[in-house]
PDB file of C-alpha atoms in Angstrom:
ATOM      1  CA  UNK A   4      88.549 224.191 175.888  1.00 50.00           C
ATOM      2  CA  UNK A   5      88.680 225.984 179.021  1.00 55.00           C
ATOM      3  CA  UNK A   6      86.281 227.384 181.139  1.00 64.00           C
ATOM      4  CA  UNK A   7      88.166 230.553 180.239  1.00 67.00           C
ATOM      5  CA  UNK A   8      87.129 230.630 177.039  1.00 62.00           C
ATOM      6  CA  UNK A   9      84.275 232.185 175.868  1.00 65.00           C
ATOM      7  CA  UNK A  10      81.685 229.387 174.143  1.00 65.00           C
ATOM      8  CA  UNK A  11      78.533 230.387 171.321  1.00 69.00           C
ATOM      9  CA  UNK A  12      75.477 229.084 172.539  1.00 68.00           C
ATOM     10  CA  UNK A  13      73.216 228.966 169.554  1.00 73.00           C
ATOM     11  CA  UNK A  14      68.919 229.371 171.486  1.00 74.00           C
ATOM     12  CA  UNK A  15      68.396 230.457 174.959  1.00 72.00           C
ATOM     13  CA  UNK A  16      69.549 227.742 177.505  1.00 73.00           C
ATOM     14  CA  UNK A  17      68.592 227.544 180.677  1.00 68.00           C
ATOM     15  CA  UNK A  18      69.749 225.898 183.992  1.00 76.00           C
ATOM     16  CA  UNK A  19      68.140 223.163 185.692  1.00 82.00           C
ATOM     17  CA  UNK A  20      66.417 224.501 188.339  1.00 84.00           C
ATOM     18  CA  UNK A  21      63.566 223.118 190.760  1.00 84.00           C
ATOM     19  CA  UNK A  22      61.352 225.970 190.015  1.00 85.00           C
ATOM     20  CA  UNK A  23      61.745 226.255 185.843  1.00 88.00           C
ATOM     21  CA  UNK A  24      58.251 224.255 185.689  1.00 90.00           C
ATOM     22  CA  UNK A  25      57.372 227.273 188.291  1.00 92.00           C
ATOM     23  CA  UNK A  26      58.616 229.811 185.826  1.00 91.00           C
ATOM     24  CA  UNK A  27      56.708 228.104 182.720  1.00 93.00           C
ATOM     25  CA  UNK A  28      53.200 228.512 184.529  1.00 94.00           C
ATOM     26  CA  UNK A  29      54.007 231.712 185.139  1.00 95.00           C
ATOM     27  CA  UNK A  30      54.703 232.972 181.628  1.00 95.00           C
ATOM     28  CA  UNK A  31      51.458 231.564 180.941  1.00 96.00           C
ATOM     29  CA  UNK A  32      49.570 232.829 183.466  1.00 96.00           C
ATOM     30  CA  UNK A  33      51.015 236.036 181.990  1.00 96.00           C
ATOM     31  CA  UNK A  34      49.953 235.015 177.982  1.00 97.00           C
ATOM     32  CA  UNK A  35      46.493 234.396 180.343  1.00 96.00           C
ATOM     33  CA  UNK A  36      45.855 237.624 181.846  1.00 96.00           C
ATOM     34  CA  UNK A  37      47.150 239.353 178.287  1.00 96.00           C
ATOM     35  CA  UNK A  38      43.939 237.308 176.590  1.00 96.00           C
ATOM     36  CA  UNK A  39      41.109 238.127 180.017  1.00 95.00           C
ATOM     37  CA  UNK A  40      42.120 241.670 179.407  1.00 93.00           C
ATOM     38  CA  UNK A  41      41.691 241.710 175.115  1.00 94.00           C
ATOM     39  CA  UNK A  42      38.108 240.028 175.803  1.00 93.00           C
ATOM     40  CA  UNK A  43      37.124 241.774 179.579  1.00 91.00           C
ATOM     41  CA  UNK A  44      35.194 243.913 177.507  1.00 89.00           C
ATOM     42  CA  UNK A  45      33.517 241.526 175.306  1.00 91.00           C
ATOM     43  CA  UNK A  46      32.208 239.873 178.564  1.00 87.00           C
ATOM     44  CA  UNK A  47      31.029 243.394 179.823  1.00 87.00           C
ATOM     45  CA  UNK A  48      30.312 246.943 179.359  1.00 90.00           C
ATOM     46  CA  UNK A  49      30.678 247.788 182.379  1.00 93.00           C
ATOM     47  CA  UNK A  50      33.853 248.248 183.785  1.00 93.00           C
ATOM     48  CA  UNK A  51      33.290 247.968 187.200  1.00 95.00           C
ATOM     49  CA  UNK A  52      32.403 244.247 185.640  1.00 94.00           C
ATOM     50  CA  UNK A  53      35.524 244.132 183.543  1.00 93.00           C
ATOM     51  CA  UNK A  54      37.798 245.575 186.346  1.00 95.00           C
ATOM     52  CA  UNK A  55      36.011 242.308 188.568  1.00 95.00           C
ATOM     53  CA  UNK A  56      37.471 239.763 185.853  1.00 94.00           C
ATOM     54  CA  UNK A  57      40.970 241.250 186.140  1.00 95.00           C
ATOM     55  CA  UNK A  58      40.986 241.650 189.909  1.00 96.00           C
ATOM     56  CA  UNK A  59      39.179 237.562 190.020  1.00 96.00           C
ATOM     57  CA  UNK A  60      41.991 235.898 186.691  1.00 97.00           C
ATOM     58  CA  UNK A  61      44.556 238.409 189.403  1.00 96.00           C
ATOM     59  CA  UNK A  62      43.287 236.383 192.599  1.00 98.00           C
ATOM     60  CA  UNK A  63      42.870 232.867 192.019  1.00 97.00           C
ATOM     61  CA  UNK A  64      46.138 233.081 189.289  1.00 97.00           C
ATOM     62  CA  UNK A  65      48.435 234.831 192.015  1.00 97.00           C
ATOM     63  CA  UNK A  66      47.077 231.660 194.321  1.00 97.00           C
ATOM     64  CA  UNK A  67      48.375 228.780 192.007  1.00 96.00           C
ATOM     65  CA  UNK A  68      51.571 230.398 191.846  1.00 96.00           C
ATOM     66  CA  UNK A  69      51.882 230.473 195.438  1.00 96.00           C
ATOM     67  CA  UNK A  70      50.582 227.329 196.544  1.00 96.00           C
ATOM     68  CA  UNK A  71      53.368 225.582 192.948  1.00 95.00           C
ATOM     69  CA  UNK A  72      55.747 227.705 195.458  1.00 94.00           C
ATOM     70  CA  UNK A  73      55.184 226.429 198.572  1.00 94.00           C
ATOM     71  CA  UNK A  74      54.817 222.984 197.586  1.00 93.00           C
ATOM     72  CA  UNK A  75      58.427 222.631 195.056  1.00 91.00           C
ATOM     73  CA  UNK A  76      60.093 224.713 198.006  1.00 91.00           C
ATOM     74  CA  UNK A  77      58.765 222.640 200.732  1.00 90.00           C
ATOM     75  CA  UNK A  78      59.319 219.338 198.955  1.00 88.00           C
ATOM     76  CA  UNK A  79      63.039 220.562 198.351  1.00 85.00           C
ATOM     77  CA  UNK A  80      62.990 221.374 201.962  1.00 87.00           C
ATOM     78  CA  UNK A  81      62.377 218.068 203.647  1.00 78.00           C
ATOM     79  CA  UNK A  82      65.062 215.794 204.851  1.00 72.00           C
ATOM     80  CA  UNK A  83      65.440 212.805 202.747  1.00 63.00           C
TER      81      UNK A  83
END
């Protein structure tokens, strides 16, 4: 088969990338964010407290992702 012939493959194919684990972590962070959103009302009746819980989770999750991305990119750009 040549490269010009379209191939029908089954399933989702993710090309190898050094950032694939970051994509997985982003998916996990988003799933947990939905859970936090749904459960925040059971933690407190106050809307302000619920918003603070969501804001706190967002800050921690984004900090984690930024740290992981910077660490991965730094590992890729360092000379061997």
